[in-house]
CSV table of C-alpha atoms in Angstrom, one decimal:
chain,number,residue,atom,x,y,z
Z,28,UNK,CA,0.0,0.0,0.0
Z,29,UNK,CA,1.1,3.5,-0.8
Z,30,UNK,CA,1.9,5.8,2.2
Z,31,UNK,CA,2.3,9.6,2.3
Z,32,UNK,CA,6.1,10.0,2.6
Z,33,UNK,CA,5.7,13.7,3.3
Z,34,UNK,CA,3.5,13.0,6.3
Z,35,UNK,CA,5.6,10.3,7.9
Z,36,UNK,CA,9.2,11.4,8.2
Z,37,UNK,CA,12.0,10.8,10.7
Z,38,UNK,CA,11.8,13.1,13.6
Z,39,UNK,CA,14.2,13.6,16.5
Z,40,UNK,CA,13.0,11.6,19.6
Z,41,UNK,CA,12.2,14.0,22.5
Z,42,UNK,CA,14.1,13.4,25.8
Z,43,UNK,CA,12.4,12.4,29.0
Z,44,UNK,CA,10.5,9.2,29.9
Z,45,UNK,CA,10.3,6.2,27.6
Z,46,UNK,CA,7.0,6.0,25.7
Z,47,UNK,CA,5.9,2.7,24.1
Z,48,UNK,CA,2.7,2.7,22.0
Z,49,UNK,CA,0.5,-0.3,20.9
Z,50,UNK,CA,-1.4,1.0,17.9
Z,51,UNK,CA,-4.3,-0.6,16.1
Z,52,UNK,CA,-8.0,-1.5,16.1
Z,53,UNK,CA,-9.1,-3.7,19.0
Z,54,UNK,CA,-12.4,-5.2,17.8
Z,55,UNK,CA,-12.5,-8.9,17.0
Z,56,UNK,CA,-9.3,-11.0,17.0
Z,57,UNK,CA,-7.0,-8.0,17.5
Z,58,UNK,CA,-8.5,-7.2,20.9
Z,59,UNK,CA,-7.7,-10.8,22.0
Z,60,UNK,CA,-4.2,-10.4,20.7
Z,61,UNK,CA,-3.8,-7.2,22.7
Z,62,UNK,CA,-4.9,-8.9,25.9
Z,63,UNK,CA,-2.6,-11.9,25.2
Z,64,UNK,CA,0.3,-9.5,24.8
Z,65,UNK,CA,-0.4,-7.6,28.0
Z,66,UNK,CA,-1.2,-10.6,30.1
Z,67,UNK,CA,1.4,-13.1,28.9
Z,68,UNK,CA,4.2,-10.8,27.7
Z,69,UNK,CA,4.1,-7.4,29.3
Z,70,UNK,CA,3.4,-8.9,32.8
Z,71,UNK,CA,6.9,-10.6,32.5
Z,72,UNK,CA,8.6,-7.6,30.8
Z,73,UNK,CA,7.3,-5.4,33.6
Z,74,UNK,CA,9.3,-7.3,36.2
Z,75,UNK,CA,12.6,-6.8,34.4
Z,76,UNK,CA,12.8,-3.2,33.1
Z,77,UNK,CA,12.9,0.4,34.3
Z,78,UNK,CA,9.6,2.4,34.4
Z,79,UNK,CA,8.0,3.5,31.1
Z,80,UNK,CA,4.7,4.7,29.7
Z,81,UNK,CA,2.6,2.3,27.7
Z,82,UNK,CA,0.1,4.0,25.4
Z,83,UNK,CA,-2.8,2.0,24.0
Z,84,UNK,CA,-3.9,3.8,20.8
Z,85,UNK,CA,-7.0,2.8,18.8
Z,86,UNK,CA,-10.7,2.9,18.7
Z,87,UNK,CA,-11.9,1.6,22.1
Z,88,UNK,CA,-14.1,-1.4,22.7
Z,89,UNK,CA,-15.7,-1.4,26.1
Z,90,UNK,CA,-15.0,-5.1,26.8
Z,91,UNK,CA,-11.3,-4.7,25.9
Z,92,UNK,CA,-11.0,-1.5,27.9
Z,93,UNK,CA,-12.1,-3.3,31.0
Z,94,UNK,CA,-9.8,-6.3,30.4
Z,95,UNK,CA,-6.9,-4.0,29.8
Z,96,UNK,CA,-7.6,-2.2,33.1
Z,97,UNK,CA,-7.8,-5.6,34.9
Z,98,UNK,CA,-4.6,-7.0,33.4
Z,99,UNK,CA,-2.6,-3.8,34.0
Z,100,UNK,CA,-3.6,-3.3,37.6
Z,101,UNK,CA,-0.7,-5.4,38.8
Z,102,UNK,CA,2.0,-3.7,36.6
Z,103,UNK,CA,4.9,-2.2,38.5
Z,104,UNK,CA,7.2,-0.4,35.9
Z,105,UNK,CA,4.5,0.0,33.2
Z,106,UNK,CA,2.3,3.1,33.5
Z,107,UNK,CA,-0.5,2.3,31.1
Z,108,UNK,CA,-2.8,4.9,29.5
Z,109,UNK,CA,-5.7,4.1,27.1
Z,110,UNK,CA,-5.9,7.0,24.7
Z,111,UNK,CA,-8.5,5.7,22.3
Z,112,UNK,CA,-8.7,6.8,18.7
Z,113,UNK,CA,-6.2,9.6,17.9
Z,114,UNK,CA,-6.5,11.8,14.8
Z,115,UNK,CA,-2.9,13.1,14.9
Z,116,UNK,CA,-1.1,9.8,14.8
Z,117,UNK,CA,2.1,11.5,13.7
Z,118,UNK,CA,2.3,13.1,17.2
Z,119,UNK,CA,2.1,9.7,18.8
Z,120,UNK,CA,5.0,8.4,16.6
Z,121,UNK,CA,7.0,11.6,17.3
Z,122,UNK,CA,6.8,11.2,21.1
Z,123,UNK,CA,7.1,7.4,21.1
Z,124,UNK,CA,10.4,5.4,21.0
Z,125,UNK,CA,8.9,2.0,20.4
Z,126,UNK,CA,5.7,1.3,18.3
Z,127,UNK,CA,4.0,-2.1,18.5
Z,128,UNK,CA,1.6,-3.0,15.7
Z,129,UNK,CA,1.0,-4.5,12.3
Z,130,UNK,CA,0.1,-3.5,8.7
Z,131,UNK,CA,0.0,0.2,7.9
Z,132,UNK,CA,0.9,1.1,11.6
Z,133,UNK,CA,4.3,-0.7,11.3
Z,134,UNK,CA,5.1,1.0,8.0
Z,135,UNK,CA,4.2,4.5,9.2
Z,136,UNK,CA,6.2,4.0,12.4
Z,137,UNK,CA,9.3,2.8,10.5
Z,138,UNK,CA,9.1,5.8,8.2
Z,139,UNK,CA,8.9,8.0,11.3
Z,140,UNK,CA,12.2,6.5,12.4
Z,141,UNK,CA,10.9,4.5,15.4
Z,142,UNK,CA,11.8,1.1,16.7
Z,143,UNK,CA,9.0,-1.3,15.6
Z,144,UNK,CA,7.8,-4.6,17.1
Z,145,UNK,CA,5.5,-6.5,14.7
Z,146,UNK,CA,2.3,-7.7,16.5
Z,147,UNK,CA,-0.6,-8.7,14.3
Z,148,UNK,CA,-3.8,-10.7,14.2
Z,149,UNK,CA,-1.9,-13.9,13.7
Z,150,UNK,CA,1.1,-13.4,15.9
Z,151,UNK,CA,4.1,-11.6,17.3
Z,152,UNK,CA,7.1,-11.5,14.8
Z,153,UNK,CA,9.4,-9.3,16.9
Z,154,UNK,CA,11.7,-6.5,15.9
Z,155,UNK,CA,11.5,-5.3,12.3
Z,156,UNK,CA,15.0,-5.2,10.8
Z,157,UNK,CA,16.4,-4.7,7.3
Z,158,UNK,CA,17.2,-8.4,7.3
Z,159,UNK,CA,13.7,-9.7,7.9
Z,160,UNK,CA,11.7,-6.9,6.1
Z,161,UNK,CA,10.7,-9.1,3.2
Z,162,UNK,CA,9.0,-11.7,5.5
Z,163,UNK,CA,7.5,-9.0,7.6
Z,164,UNK,CA,6.0,-7.2,4.6
Z,165,UNK,CA,4.7,-10.5,3.2
Z,166,UNK,CA,2.8,-11.2,6.4
Z,167,UNK,CA,1.7,-7.6,6.8
Z,168,UNK,CA,3.8,-7.5,9.9
Z,169,UNK,CA,1.9,-10.4,11.6
Z,170,UNK,CA,-1.6,-10.0,10.3
Z,171,UNK,CA,-1.4,-12.7,7.6
Z,172,UNK,CA,0.4,-15.9,8.5
Z,173,UNK,CA,-0.2,-19.5,7.6
Z,174,UNK,CA,0.3,-20.5,11.3
Z,175,UNK,CA,-0.2,-18.5,14.4
Z,176,UNK,CA,3.0,-17.2,16.1
Z,177,UNK,CA,2.4,-16.6,19.8
Z,178,UNK,CA,5.7,-17.6,21.4
Z,179,UNK,CA,5.7,-16.0,24.8
Z,180,UNK,CA,9.4,-16.4,25.5
Z,181,UNK,CA,10.4,-15.0,22.2
Z,182,UNK,CA,8.0,-12.0,22.6
Z,183,UNK,CA,9.3,-11.3,26.1
Z,184,UNK,CA,12.9,-11.4,25.0
Z,185,UNK,CA,12.3,-9.2,21.9
Z,186,UNK,CA,10.4,-6.7,23.9
Z,187,UNK,CA,13.0,-6.4,26.6
Z,188,UNK,CA,15.7,-6.1,24.0
Z,189,UNK,CA,13.9,-3.3,22.3
Z,190,UNK,CA,13.4,-1.5,25.6
Z,191,UNK,CA,17.0,-1.8,26.6
Z,192,UNK,CA,18.4,-0.9,23.1
Z,193,UNK,CA,15.9,1.4,21.5
Z,194,UNK,CA,18.2,4.4,21.0
Z,195,UNK,CA,20.8,2.2,19.3
Z,196,UNK,CA,18.1,0.6,17.1
Z,197,UNK,CA,16.7,4.0,16.1
Z,198,UNK,CA,20.2,5.4,15.3
Z,199,UNK,CA,20.8,2.6,12.9
Z,200,UNK,CA,17.5,2.5,11.0
Z,201,UNK,CA,18.5,4.5,7.9
Z,202,UNK,CA,18.8,1.5,5.5
Z,203,UNK,CA,15.5,0.1,6.8
Z,204,UNK,CA,13.7,3.4,6.3
Z,205,UNK,CA,15.0,3.8,2.8
Z,206,UNK,CA,13.9,0.3,1.8
Z,207,UNK,CA,10.4,0.8,3.2
Z,208,UNK,CA,10.2,4.1,1.3
Z,209,UNK,CA,10.9,2.2,-1.9
Z,210,UNK,CA,8.2,-0.3,-1.2
Z,211,UNK,CA,5.5,2.2,-0.3
Z,212,UNK,CA,6.3,5.3,-2.4
Z,213,UNK,CA,3.1,6.1,-4.3
Z,214,UNK,CA,5.0,7.3,-7.4
Z,215,UNK,CA,7.0,4.1,-7.6
Z,216,UNK,CA,3.9,1.9,-7.0
Z,217,UNK,CA,2.1,3.8,-9.8
Z,218,UNK,CA,5.0,3.4,-12.2
Z,219,UNK,CA,5.1,-0.4,-11.4
Z,220,UNK,CA,1.3,-0.7,-12.1
Z,221,UNK,CA,1.6,1.3,-15.3
Z,222,UNK,CA,4.5,-1.0,-16.4
Z,223,UNK,CA,2.3,-4.1,-15.8
Z,224,UNK,CA,-0.5,-2.6,-17.9
Z,225,UNK,CA,1.9,-1.7,-20.7
Z,226,UNK,CA,3.3,-5.2,-20.8
Z,227,UNK,CA,-0.2,-6.7,-20.8
Z,228,UNK,CA,-1.3,-4.4,-23.7
Z,229,UNK,CA,1.8,-5.2,-25.6
Z,230,UNK,CA,1.3,-9.0,-25.1
Z,231,UNK,CA,-2.4,-8.7,-26.3
Z,232,UNK,CA,-1.3,-6.7,-29.3
Z,233,UNK,CA,1.1,-9.5,-30.3
Z,234,UNK,CA,-1.6,-12.1,-29.9
Z,235,UNK,CA,-4.2,-10.3,-32.0
């Protein structure tokens, strides 16, 4: 999918407290995935890291809101805030070091220069890197997988690694950002589509 490259650009990360955002829609299966991640993963991460803010961003579902409150009531390091739907998502990315999500969210956050953990409807795929970008894109960052991937130990370790190393990860994202730009640049995508049409028309012309 094409993304507005002028809207999502690398911005300097503000100082202060560490903000982590889980961004997406929370109706249906994704709501269950969010609860799984908080209950099975963040409950363990919370015991091993320094304090941080966890922002839940997306249109709220009453049942999920209540479950999130229940699950997070025992957190120690994690200060959780449910923000609901946000119009200015660029501001969330600007003030957040680590973004957790799938699909378009992952793409936008990468283009914004943030550390991204892929968590989609079908599983947790971990830290998005240049080396695994092809597989991440093919699965829409966890939304489309042949088999579910909900490995708790892997998710805990990847999340802790991101929290402990986010500045280094962010400072070495240039190649990843450039590759994602190539894959989601509207002009490049349009040119590729036009090229396909030209080849089809040329082939039909030869057959007639």
